[in-house]
Amino acid sequence: MTTSLNVEALRQAFPVLNQFVYNKPLVYLDNAATTQKPYSVIKRVQQYYEHENCNIHRGVHYLSQQATEAFENSRKYIAGLINASHSHEIIFTRGTTESVNLVASSLGKLLMKQGDRVLITGMEHHSNLIPWQQICHENGTQLLVARINDVGETDLDHYKYLLEQGPKIVAITHISNALGTINPVKEMIHLAHTFNIPVLVDGAQSVAHMQVDMQDLDCDFFVFSGHKVYAPMGVGVLYGKESWLEKMPPYQFGGEMVDQVSFEKTTYNSLPFKFEAGTPNVGAVLGLETALRFVEKTGFEAIAAYENELLAYGHQQLGTIEGMRFIGQAAKKAAVISFLVGNIHPYDLGTLLDKMGIAVRTGHHCAQPLMDRFQIPGTVRASFALYNTFEEIDKLTEAVRRAVTMLS
Amino acid sequence: MTIEAIQQQIIEEFSAFDDWMDKYNLLIEMGKDTPLIDAQYKTNNHLITGCQSRVWLHAKYKDGKIYFTADSDAVITKGIVNILIRVLSGQSPEDILKADLSYIDNIGLKEHLSPTRSNGLVSMIKQIKLYAQVYKLKMDN
């Protein structure tokens, strides 16, 4: 195998990986759920609380100004990394779920009225499904759902057909958390724009695995979570085009997001503060910047190339197991392998893998309609990150083989 | 046999094995002995939904005792269903209500009864106790 990543050195940077579970070295293959954190991120958060902790944007004193500057520098860095036009197009949230809820609520109020609908795909995570479903229900309608084909790709003809039905908003995942499918979002965004429909892209699964460019994608909104890209939990990003964010009403109300307040009336602060009510998670934002710098320094292309090798090797090795069935075999796939073996229930397989020190996810992956599409109760999902190794895939394969023998 | 006596019996059966694999092999085998729910009852009315695996449970009251039959789509869940039913089926509502189920910890299967496991087992125990409560009320009246 050839790779430009020094994986052994990278692994040393992640303290969690260096431990035993049930007396076996931990094999962590649940990265689509959350990634582990490198020392640099942990130290950054620690340093913030040891030396910099302060409420931001309001104090005249030294510490507050320092913390405010660090926080706003993180925003600038992230805006640059994803190639946003302005740093005020970056809104900090608690995560992908809150970002989607913010857009659904606020853009929903701006654009949708009785009878209006939202278009999604059949592979959405519940967090990019239920907020839109609620908006549709409030308007007396149902979601428009683009079909998924047998290998787990979005049926683009059906997507085009649904665009012609006049949805007011399109919300699509960049990468399916359950299948690994990489949607052709650039093409899908372009198609939606020919009908003048704004598009939100759920990037929860993509940011750790590829470089995203807001100008190139031309999406109207892009959302992601810190914790899936080696950053702390409880922080996420909403990118929105300035033109939309300016027009949208605030989502939450309180301190920080206001300009003038009297008991009769309040005028709202400018972007991005209009959407950042209350004290933000400053430490986590600084940790997010550190994590993204770590990914950038490691190299998006090198990471993607290495993870593709892991994916190919995983398919090849697991494919030697009798009865192996891969759920999701899209031509373009991220490093996620969802599978079933024979008639074995994923819960049984996952339980035995756990006993062998292997952390995988089992179940419906918060994508129940997608599992219904394939008429399965769920899958076992192994998802890889830059610190996983070929040896770990060998261990996974051997463990699956042992579990299958026990369960057959 | 009393609930305690059956629990002791199960603890002894498991204590013969040190290795987790042997324990799980025994659990999987035990699942196969589950008193199976009659096909006519294997419906959504008798379904206890967990996020990960599903359990069907049926209760029948006869001569002061409750008899349970069940099934699950996952064999490890089914094994635990069986070791719960072996202890609680054929007992009086009163005994079921006061039964201490900590023997599951003693055989090293505690994690399966964690509420976060979402395999339907915690809800199943609640359902069993609920049946016992209902039949106890009926008896008292």
Coordinates of C-alpha atoms in Angstrom, one line a residue:
Chain A
M1 CA 0.0 0.0 0.0
T2 CA 1.2 3.5 -0.8
T3 CA 0.2 6.5 1.2
S4 CA 1.7 9.9 1.9
L5 CA 0.3 9.9 5.4
N6 CA 2.4 8.8 8.3
V7 CA -0.4 7.0 10.0
E8 CA 1.6 5.6 12.9
A9 CA 2.7 9.1 13.8
L10 CA -0.9 10.4 13.4
R11 CA -2.2 7.7 15.7
Q12 CA 0.1 8.9 18.4
A13 CA -1.6 12.2 18.4
F14 CA -5.0 10.7 19.4
P15 CA -4.9 9.6 23.1
V16 CA -8.2 7.7 23.0
L17 CA -6.9 5.2 20.4
N18 CA -4.2 4.1 22.8
Q19 CA -6.3 1.9 25.1
F20 CA -7.6 -1.6 25.6
V21 CA -11.3 -2.6 25.8
Y22 CA -12.1 -6.0 27.3
N23 CA -8.3 -6.6 27.3
K24 CA -8.1 -6.1 23.6
P25 CA -6.6 -3.1 21.8
L26 CA -9.4 -0.8 20.8
V27 CA -10.2 -0.8 17.1
Y28 CA -12.3 2.4 16.6
L29 CA -14.4 2.2 13.4
D30 CA -17.3 4.4 14.4
N31 CA -16.0 7.6 12.9
A32 CA -19.1 8.6 11.1
A33 CA -20.7 8.9 14.6
T34 CA -17.9 10.9 16.0
T35 CA -14.2 11.2 15.4
Q36 CA -11.5 11.1 18.2
K37 CA -9.7 14.3 19.2
P38 CA -6.0 15.0 18.7
Y39 CA -3.9 16.4 21.6
S40 CA -3.6 19.7 19.8
V41 CA -7.4 20.2 20.0
I42 CA -7.6 19.0 23.6
K43 CA -4.7 21.3 24.5
R44 CA -6.3 24.3 22.7
V45 CA -9.5 23.9 24.7
Q46 CA -7.6 23.4 27.9
Q47 CA -5.5 26.5 27.2
Y48 CA -8.6 28.6 26.6
Y49 CA -10.0 27.6 30.0
E50 CA -6.7 28.0 31.8
H51 CA -5.7 31.4 30.4
E52 CA -8.2 33.0 28.1
N53 CA -11.7 32.2 29.4
C54 CA -14.0 35.3 29.1
N55 CA -17.3 36.3 27.7
I56 CA -16.8 37.9 24.3
H57 CA -18.1 40.8 22.3
R58 CA -19.0 42.8 25.4
G59 CA -16.2 43.4 27.8
V60 CA -13.9 46.4 27.5
H61 CA -11.2 44.6 29.5
Y62 CA -8.1 42.9 28.2
L63 CA -9.2 39.3 28.5
S64 CA -12.5 39.9 26.8
Q65 CA -10.8 41.6 23.9
Q66 CA -8.3 38.8 23.5
A67 CA -11.0 36.1 23.6
T68 CA -13.2 38.1 21.2
E69 CA -10.3 38.4 18.8
A70 CA -9.4 34.7 19.0
F71 CA -13.1 33.8 18.4
E72 CA -13.4 36.1 15.4
N73 CA -10.1 34.9 14.0
S74 CA -11.6 31.3 14.1
R75 CA -14.5 32.6 12.1
K76 CA -12.2 34.2 9.5
Y77 CA -10.1 31.1 9.2
I78 CA -13.1 28.9 8.7
A79 CA -14.6 31.3 6.1
G80 CA -11.3 31.2 4.2
L81 CA -11.0 27.4 4.5
I82 CA -14.4 26.7 2.9
N83 CA -14.0 29.7 0.6
A84 CA -17.0 31.8 1.8
S85 CA -17.3 35.3 0.4
H86 CA -17.4 36.9 3.8
S87 CA -16.6 35.8 7.3
H88 CA -20.0 37.0 8.5
E89 CA -21.5 34.2 6.4
I90 CA -20.1 31.8 9.1
I91 CA -22.6 31.3 11.9
F92 CA -21.5 29.2 14.9
T93 CA -24.1 26.8 16.2
R94 CA -24.2 23.7 18.5
G95 CA -23.9 21.4 15.5
T96 CA -25.4 20.2 12.2
T97 CA -28.8 19.6 13.8
E98 CA -29.1 23.1 15.2
S99 CA -27.9 24.5 11.9
V100 CA -30.6 22.7 9.9
N101 CA -33.2 23.7 12.5
L102 CA -32.1 27.3 12.2
V103 CA -32.5 27.3 8.4
A104 CA -35.7 25.3 8.4
S105 CA -37.3 27.6 10.9
S106 CA -36.0 30.9 9.6
L107 CA -35.9 30.4 5.9
G108 CA -39.2 28.5 6.2
K109 CA -40.8 31.6 7.7
L110 CA -39.3 33.7 4.9
L111 CA -40.2 31.5 2.0
M112 CA -43.0 29.1 2.8
K113 CA -46.7 29.5 3.0
Q114 CA -49.7 27.1 3.1
G115 CA -49.3 24.4 0.5
D116 CA -45.5 24.8 0.0
R117 CA -43.1 21.9 0.0
V118 CA -39.5 21.0 0.6
L119 CA -37.4 18.5 -1.5
I120 CA -35.0 16.1 0.2
T121 CA -33.4 12.8 -0.8
G122 CA -34.4 9.3 0.5
M123 CA -31.0 9.0 2.2
E124 CA -31.2 11.9 4.6
H125 CA -30.2 11.6 8.3
H126 CA -33.2 12.3 10.5
S127 CA -31.7 15.7 11.4
N128 CA -32.0 16.8 7.8
L129 CA -35.4 15.2 7.5
I130 CA -37.6 15.9 10.5
P131 CA -37.1 19.7 10.7
W132 CA -38.3 20.0 7.0
Q133 CA -41.1 17.5 7.6
Q134 CA -42.3 19.8 10.5
I135 CA -42.2 22.8 8.2
C136 CA -44.2 20.9 5.6
H137 CA -46.7 19.8 8.2
E138 CA -47.2 23.3 9.4
N139 CA -48.0 24.2 5.8
G140 CA -50.4 21.3 5.3
T141 CA -48.1 19.4 3.0
Q142 CA -45.7 16.5 2.8
L143 CA -42.0 16.3 1.8
L144 CA -41.0 15.6 -1.7
V145 CA -38.4 12.8 -1.5
A146 CA -36.0 11.9 -4.3
R147 CA -35.8 8.1 -4.8
I148 CA -32.7 6.1 -4.1
N149 CA -31.6 3.4 -6.6
D150 CA -30.5 -0.2 -5.6
V151 CA -26.9 0.7 -5.2
G152 CA -27.7 3.6 -2.9
E153 CA -27.4 6.6 -5.3
T154 CA -29.9 9.4 -5.7
D155 CA -32.1 8.9 -8.8
L156 CA -31.3 12.2 -10.5
D157 CA -34.2 11.8 -13.0
H158 CA -36.6 11.6 -10.2
Y159 CA -34.9 14.5 -8.5
K160 CA -35.3 16.6 -11.6
Y161 CA -39.0 15.5 -11.8
L162 CA -39.5 16.6 -8.2
L163 CA -37.8 20.0 -8.8
E164 CA -40.5 20.6 -11.5
Q165 CA -43.2 20.2 -8.8
G166 CA -42.1 23.5 -7.4
P167 CA -40.6 23.0 -4.0
K168 CA -39.5 26.2 -2.2
I169 CA -36.4 24.7 -0.6
V170 CA -34.0 21.8 -1.4
A171 CA -32.1 20.1 1.5
I172 CA -29.7 17.3 0.5
T173 CA -26.9 15.4 2.2
H174 CA -23.4 15.7 0.7
I175 CA -22.5 12.2 2.0
S176 CA -24.9 9.6 3.3
N177 CA -23.9 8.6 6.9
A178 CA -25.5 5.2 6.5
L179 CA -24.3 4.2 3.0
G180 CA -21.3 6.4 2.3
T181 CA -22.8 7.6 -1.0
I182 CA -21.3 10.9 -2.2
N183 CA -24.1 12.8 -3.8
P184 CA -23.3 14.9 -6.9
V185 CA -24.3 18.0 -5.0
K186 CA -22.7 20.5 -7.4
E187 CA -24.9 19.2 -10.2
M188 CA -27.9 19.0 -7.9
I189 CA -27.4 22.5 -6.7
H190 CA -27.1 23.8 -10.3
L191 CA -30.3 22.0 -11.3
A192 CA -32.2 23.5 -8.3
H193 CA -30.9 27.0 -9.2
T194 CA -32.3 26.7 -12.7
F195 CA -35.7 26.7 -10.9
N196 CA -34.5 29.5 -8.5
I197 CA -34.7 27.2 -5.5
P198 CA -32.2 27.6 -2.7
V199 CA -30.3 24.6 -1.6
L200 CA -29.0 23.5 1.9
V201 CA -26.2 20.9 1.9
D202 CA -25.8 18.7 5.0
G203 CA -22.0 18.4 5.1
A204 CA -21.8 16.5 8.5
Q205 CA -20.1 13.6 6.8
S206 CA -18.1 15.4 4.2
V207 CA -15.9 18.0 5.9
A208 CA -13.5 15.5 7.5
H209 CA -13.0 13.7 4.2
M210 CA -12.8 16.3 1.5
Q211 CA -12.2 20.0 0.9
V212 CA -15.4 21.9 0.4
D213 CA -15.5 25.1 -1.6
M214 CA -18.6 27.3 -1.2
Q215 CA -17.9 29.2 -4.4
D216 CA -17.4 26.1 -6.4
L217 CA -20.5 24.3 -5.0
D218 CA -22.6 27.5 -5.1
C219 CA -24.9 26.1 -2.4
D220 CA -27.0 28.6 -0.4
F221 CA -26.4 26.9 2.9
F222 CA -23.8 24.4 4.1
V223 CA -23.9 22.9 7.6
F224 CA -21.5 20.7 9.6
S225 CA -20.6 19.6 13.1
G226 CA -17.2 20.0 14.8
H227 CA -17.2 16.7 16.5
K228 CA -17.2 14.7 13.2
V229 CA -14.0 16.6 12.1
Y230 CA -11.8 15.9 15.1
A231 CA -13.1 19.0 17.0
P232 CA -15.0 19.2 20.3
M233 CA -18.7 18.3 20.6
G234 CA -21.2 21.1 21.0
V235 CA -20.0 23.3 18.1
G236 CA -21.0 23.4 14.5
V237 CA -21.2 25.7 11.6
L238 CA -23.9 27.2 9.4
Y239 CA -22.6 28.8 6.2
G240 CA -25.2 30.9 4.5
K241 CA -25.0 33.2 1.6
E242 CA -25.1 36.8 2.8
S243 CA -28.1 37.6 0.6
W244 CA -30.2 35.0 2.3
L245 CA -28.9 35.5 5.9
E246 CA -29.7 39.3 5.6
K247 CA -33.3 38.6 4.6
M248 CA -33.9 35.8 7.1
P249 CA -35.6 36.5 10.5
P250 CA -33.6 35.6 13.7
Y251 CA -34.0 32.1 15.0
Q252 CA -33.5 32.6 18.7
F253 CA -33.7 35.7 20.8
G254 CA -31.7 37.1 23.7
G255 CA -28.4 38.7 24.4
E256 CA -25.7 39.4 21.8
M257 CA -28.1 39.3 18.8
V258 CA -29.6 42.7 19.5
D259 CA -28.9 46.3 18.5
Q260 CA -31.4 48.5 20.4
V261 CA -33.8 47.2 23.0
S262 CA -36.7 48.9 24.7
F263 CA -39.8 47.3 26.2
E264 CA -41.7 48.2 23.1
K265 CA -39.3 47.2 20.4
T266 CA -35.9 45.6 19.6
T267 CA -33.7 46.1 16.6
Y268 CA -31.4 43.2 15.7
N269 CA -27.7 43.2 15.4
S270 CA -25.9 42.7 12.1
L271 CA -24.6 39.4 10.7
P272 CA -23.3 37.1 12.0
F273 CA -24.5 38.1 15.5
K274 CA -28.2 38.2 14.5
F275 CA -28.1 34.4 14.5
E276 CA -25.8 33.9 17.6
A277 CA -28.1 34.7 20.5
G278 CA -26.5 34.1 23.9
T279 CA -23.0 33.3 24.9
P280 CA -21.3 31.0 22.3
N281 CA -19.2 27.9 23.1
V282 CA -15.9 29.9 22.7
G283 CA -13.6 27.1 23.8
A284 CA -15.1 24.7 21.3
V285 CA -14.9 27.2 18.5
L286 CA -11.2 27.6 19.1
G287 CA -10.9 23.8 19.3
L288 CA -12.7 23.6 15.9
E289 CA -10.2 26.0 14.3
T290 CA -7.3 23.9 15.7
A291 CA -9.0 20.7 14.4
L292 CA -9.6 22.1 10.9
R293 CA -6.0 23.4 10.8
F294 CA -4.8 19.9 11.7
V295 CA -6.9 18.4 8.8
E296 CA -5.7 21.1 6.4
K297 CA -2.1 20.6 7.4
T298 CA -2.4 16.8 7.0
G299 CA -3.8 17.5 3.6
F300 CA -7.3 16.9 2.3
E301 CA -6.1 15.1 -0.8
A302 CA -3.8 12.8 1.2
I303 CA -6.6 12.0 3.6
A304 CA -9.1 11.3 0.8
A305 CA -6.6 9.1 -1.0
Y306 CA -5.7 7.1 2.1
E307 CA -9.3 6.6 3.1
N308 CA -10.1 5.4 -0.4
E309 CA -7.4 2.8 0.0
L310 CA -8.9 1.8 3.3
L311 CA -12.4 1.6 1.7
A312 CA -11.2 -0.6 -1.2
Y313 CA -9.2 -2.9 1.1
G314 CA -12.2 -3.1 3.5
H315 CA -14.6 -4.1 0.7
Q316 CA -12.1 -6.6 -0.6
Q317 CA -11.4 -8.3 2.8
L318 CA -15.0 -8.3 4.1
G319 CA -16.1 -9.5 0.7
T320 CA -14.3 -12.8 1.3
I321 CA -16.8 -13.7 4.0
E322 CA -19.6 -16.0 2.9
G323 CA -23.0 -14.3 2.8
M324 CA -21.5 -10.8 3.0
R325 CA -23.9 -8.2 1.6
F326 CA -22.8 -4.6 1.2
I327 CA -25.6 -2.1 1.6
G328 CA -24.7 0.9 -0.5
Q329 CA -22.4 0.3 -3.5
A330 CA -22.5 3.8 -5.1
A331 CA -19.8 4.5 -7.7
K332 CA -18.7 7.5 -5.6
K333 CA -18.4 6.5 -2.0
A334 CA -16.8 7.8 1.2
A335 CA -15.0 5.6 3.7
V336 CA -18.1 3.9 5.1
I337 CA -18.9 0.2 4.8
S338 CA -22.5 -0.7 5.7
F339 CA -23.1 -4.5 5.7
L340 CA -25.1 -7.5 6.7
V341 CA -24.1 -11.2 6.7
G342 CA -26.7 -13.8 5.7
N343 CA -29.7 -13.5 7.9
I344 CA -27.8 -12.4 11.0
H345 CA -29.3 -9.5 12.9
P346 CA -26.9 -6.4 13.0
Y347 CA -27.4 -6.1 16.8
D348 CA -26.0 -9.7 17.2
L349 CA -23.0 -9.0 15.0
G350 CA -22.3 -5.6 16.6
T351 CA -22.5 -7.1 20.1
L352 CA -20.0 -9.8 19.4
L353 CA -17.7 -7.4 17.6
D354 CA -17.7 -5.1 20.6
K355 CA -16.6 -8.1 22.8
M356 CA -13.6 -8.4 20.4
G357 CA -12.7 -4.8 21.0
I358 CA -14.1 -3.5 17.7
A359 CA -16.3 -0.4 17.9
V360 CA -18.8 -0.3 15.0
R361 CA -22.2 1.2 14.8
T362 CA -25.3 -1.0 14.4
G363 CA -28.9 -0.1 13.8
H364 CA -30.7 2.2 11.4
H365 CA -28.2 5.0 11.7
C366 CA -30.9 7.6 12.2
A367 CA -32.1 6.9 8.7
Q368 CA -35.1 4.8 9.2
P369 CA -36.8 5.5 5.8
L370 CA -33.6 4.5 4.1
M371 CA -33.5 1.2 5.9
D372 CA -37.2 0.7 4.9
R373 CA -36.1 1.4 1.3
F374 CA -33.7 -1.6 1.5
Q375 CA -36.2 -3.6 3.6
I376 CA -33.7 -4.3 6.3
P377 CA -33.8 -3.6 10.1
G378 CA -30.5 -1.9 10.0
T379 CA -26.9 -2.6 9.2
V380 CA -23.5 -2.9 10.8
R381 CA -21.4 0.1 9.8
A382 CA -17.7 0.4 9.8
S383 CA -16.6 4.0 9.1
F384 CA -13.0 5.0 8.7
A385 CA -10.9 8.1 9.6
L386 CA -7.3 9.1 8.8
Y387 CA -5.9 7.2 11.8
N388 CA -7.4 3.8 10.9
T389 CA -5.1 1.1 9.5
F390 CA -5.1 -1.9 7.1
E391 CA -4.3 -4.0 10.1
E392 CA -7.5 -2.9 11.8
I393 CA -9.5 -3.9 8.8
D394 CA -7.9 -7.3 9.0
K395 CA -8.9 -7.5 12.7
L396 CA -12.5 -6.4 11.7
T397 CA -12.7 -9.1 9.0
E398 CA -11.4 -11.8 11.4
A399 CA -13.8 -10.7 14.1
V400 CA -16.8 -10.7 11.7
R401 CA -15.8 -14.2 10.6
R402 CA -15.7 -15.4 14.2
A403 CA -19.0 -13.8 15.1
V404 CA -20.7 -15.3 12.0
T405 CA -19.5 -18.7 13.0
M406 CA -21.0 -18.2 16.5
L407 CA -24.2 -17.0 15.2
S408 CA -24.8 -19.5 12.3
Chain B
M1 CA -39.2 -23.5 41.7
T2 CA -38.8 -20.1 43.3
I3 CA -37.5 -17.1 41.4
E4 CA -34.3 -17.1 43.5
A5 CA -33.7 -20.8 42.9
I6 CA -34.0 -20.5 39.1
Q7 CA -31.8 -17.5 39.2
Q8 CA -29.2 -19.4 41.1
Q9 CA -29.4 -22.2 38.6
I10 CA -28.8 -19.9 35.7
I11 CA -25.8 -18.2 37.5
E12 CA -24.3 -21.7 38.0
E13 CA -24.8 -22.6 34.3
F14 CA -22.9 -19.5 33.2
S15 CA -20.2 -19.8 35.9
A16 CA -19.0 -23.0 34.2
F17 CA -17.5 -20.7 31.5
D18 CA -14.7 -18.1 32.0
D19 CA -14.4 -17.0 28.4
W20 CA -16.9 -14.5 27.0
M21 CA -17.2 -16.5 23.8
D22 CA -18.4 -19.6 25.7
K23 CA -20.8 -17.5 27.6
Y24 CA -22.3 -16.0 24.5
N25 CA -22.4 -19.4 22.8
L26 CA -24.5 -20.6 25.8
L27 CA -26.7 -17.5 25.6
I28 CA -27.3 -18.1 21.9
E29 CA -28.2 -21.7 22.6
M30 CA -30.5 -20.6 25.4
G31 CA -32.3 -18.3 23.0
K32 CA -33.3 -21.3 21.0
D33 CA -35.2 -22.7 24.1
T34 CA -37.4 -19.6 24.4
P35 CA -41.1 -20.5 24.8
L36 CA -42.1 -19.1 21.5
I37 CA -45.0 -16.7 21.2
D38 CA -47.9 -18.1 19.2
A39 CA -47.9 -16.9 15.6
Q40 CA -51.3 -15.2 16.1
Y41 CA -49.8 -13.0 18.8
K42 CA -46.7 -12.0 16.9
T43 CA -48.3 -8.8 15.9
N44 CA -47.6 -5.1 16.6
N45 CA -49.9 -5.3 19.6
H46 CA -47.4 -7.5 21.3
L47 CA -44.3 -5.8 19.9
I48 CA -41.9 -4.0 22.2
T49 CA -39.9 -1.7 20.1
G50 CA -36.3 -1.0 20.8
C51 CA -34.2 1.0 18.4
Q52 CA -31.9 -1.9 17.6
S53 CA -33.8 -5.2 18.0
R54 CA -37.5 -6.1 18.5
V55 CA -39.1 -8.2 21.2
W56 CA -42.6 -9.7 21.1
L57 CA -44.2 -10.7 24.4
H58 CA -47.4 -12.4 25.3
A59 CA -48.8 -13.1 28.8
K60 CA -51.4 -15.6 29.9
Y61 CA -52.9 -15.8 33.3
K62 CA -53.8 -19.2 34.8
D63 CA -54.5 -20.4 38.3
G64 CA -52.9 -17.4 40.0
K65 CA -49.7 -17.5 37.8
I66 CA -48.6 -15.7 34.7
Y67 CA -47.0 -17.5 31.8
F68 CA -45.0 -15.7 29.2
T69 CA -44.1 -16.5 25.6
A70 CA -41.9 -14.3 23.5
D71 CA -39.6 -13.9 20.5
S72 CA -37.0 -11.5 19.2
D73 CA -35.4 -10.9 15.8
A74 CA -31.9 -10.8 17.3
V75 CA -30.6 -14.1 18.8
I76 CA -28.6 -12.5 21.6
T77 CA -31.6 -10.5 22.6
K78 CA -33.6 -13.7 22.4
G79 CA -31.2 -15.4 24.7
I80 CA -31.6 -12.8 27.4
V81 CA -35.4 -12.8 26.8
N82 CA -35.3 -16.5 27.6
I83 CA -33.3 -16.2 30.8
L84 CA -35.7 -13.6 32.0
I85 CA -38.7 -15.6 31.1
R86 CA -37.3 -18.8 32.6
V87 CA -37.2 -16.9 35.9
L88 CA -40.4 -15.0 35.7
S89 CA -42.8 -17.3 33.8
G90 CA -45.1 -19.5 35.9
Q91 CA -44.7 -17.2 39.0
S92 CA -47.4 -15.3 40.9
P93 CA -47.9 -11.6 40.0
E94 CA -46.8 -10.7 43.5
D95 CA -43.5 -12.6 43.2
I96 CA -42.9 -11.1 39.7
L97 CA -43.4 -7.6 41.0
K98 CA -40.9 -7.9 43.8
A99 CA -38.3 -10.0 41.8
D100 CA -34.8 -8.6 41.9
L101 CA -33.2 -9.1 38.5
S102 CA -29.6 -8.4 39.5
Y103 CA -28.6 -12.0 38.6
I104 CA -28.2 -10.6 35.1
D105 CA -25.2 -8.6 36.4
N106 CA -23.8 -11.7 38.1
I107 CA -23.6 -13.6 34.8
G108 CA -21.8 -10.7 33.1
L109 CA -24.6 -9.6 30.8
K110 CA -25.4 -6.3 32.6
E111 CA -24.8 -4.2 29.5
H112 CA -27.7 -5.7 27.7
L113 CA -30.1 -4.3 30.3
S114 CA -28.8 -0.8 30.0
P115 CA -31.5 1.7 29.0
T116 CA -29.1 3.1 26.4
R117 CA -28.7 -0.2 24.7
S118 CA -32.2 0.3 23.1
N119 CA -32.7 -3.4 22.4
G120 CA -36.2 -3.6 23.8
L121 CA -35.2 -5.6 27.0
V122 CA -35.7 -2.7 29.5
S123 CA -39.1 -2.1 28.0
M124 CA -39.8 -5.8 28.1
I125 CA -39.1 -5.9 31.8
K126 CA -41.4 -2.9 32.3
Q127 CA -44.0 -4.7 30.3
I128 CA -43.7 -7.9 32.4
K129 CA -44.0 -6.0 35.6
L130 CA -47.0 -4.1 34.2
Y131 CA -48.7 -7.4 33.3
A132 CA -48.0 -8.6 36.9
Q133 CA -49.5 -5.3 38.3
V134 CA -52.6 -5.7 36.2
Y135 CA -53.2 -9.3 37.2
K136 CA -52.5 -8.5 40.8
L137 CA -55.2 -5.8 40.7
K138 CA -57.6 -8.2 39.1
M139 CA -56.9 -10.8 41.8
D140 CA -57.2 -8.2 44.6
N141 CA -60.7 -7.3 43.3

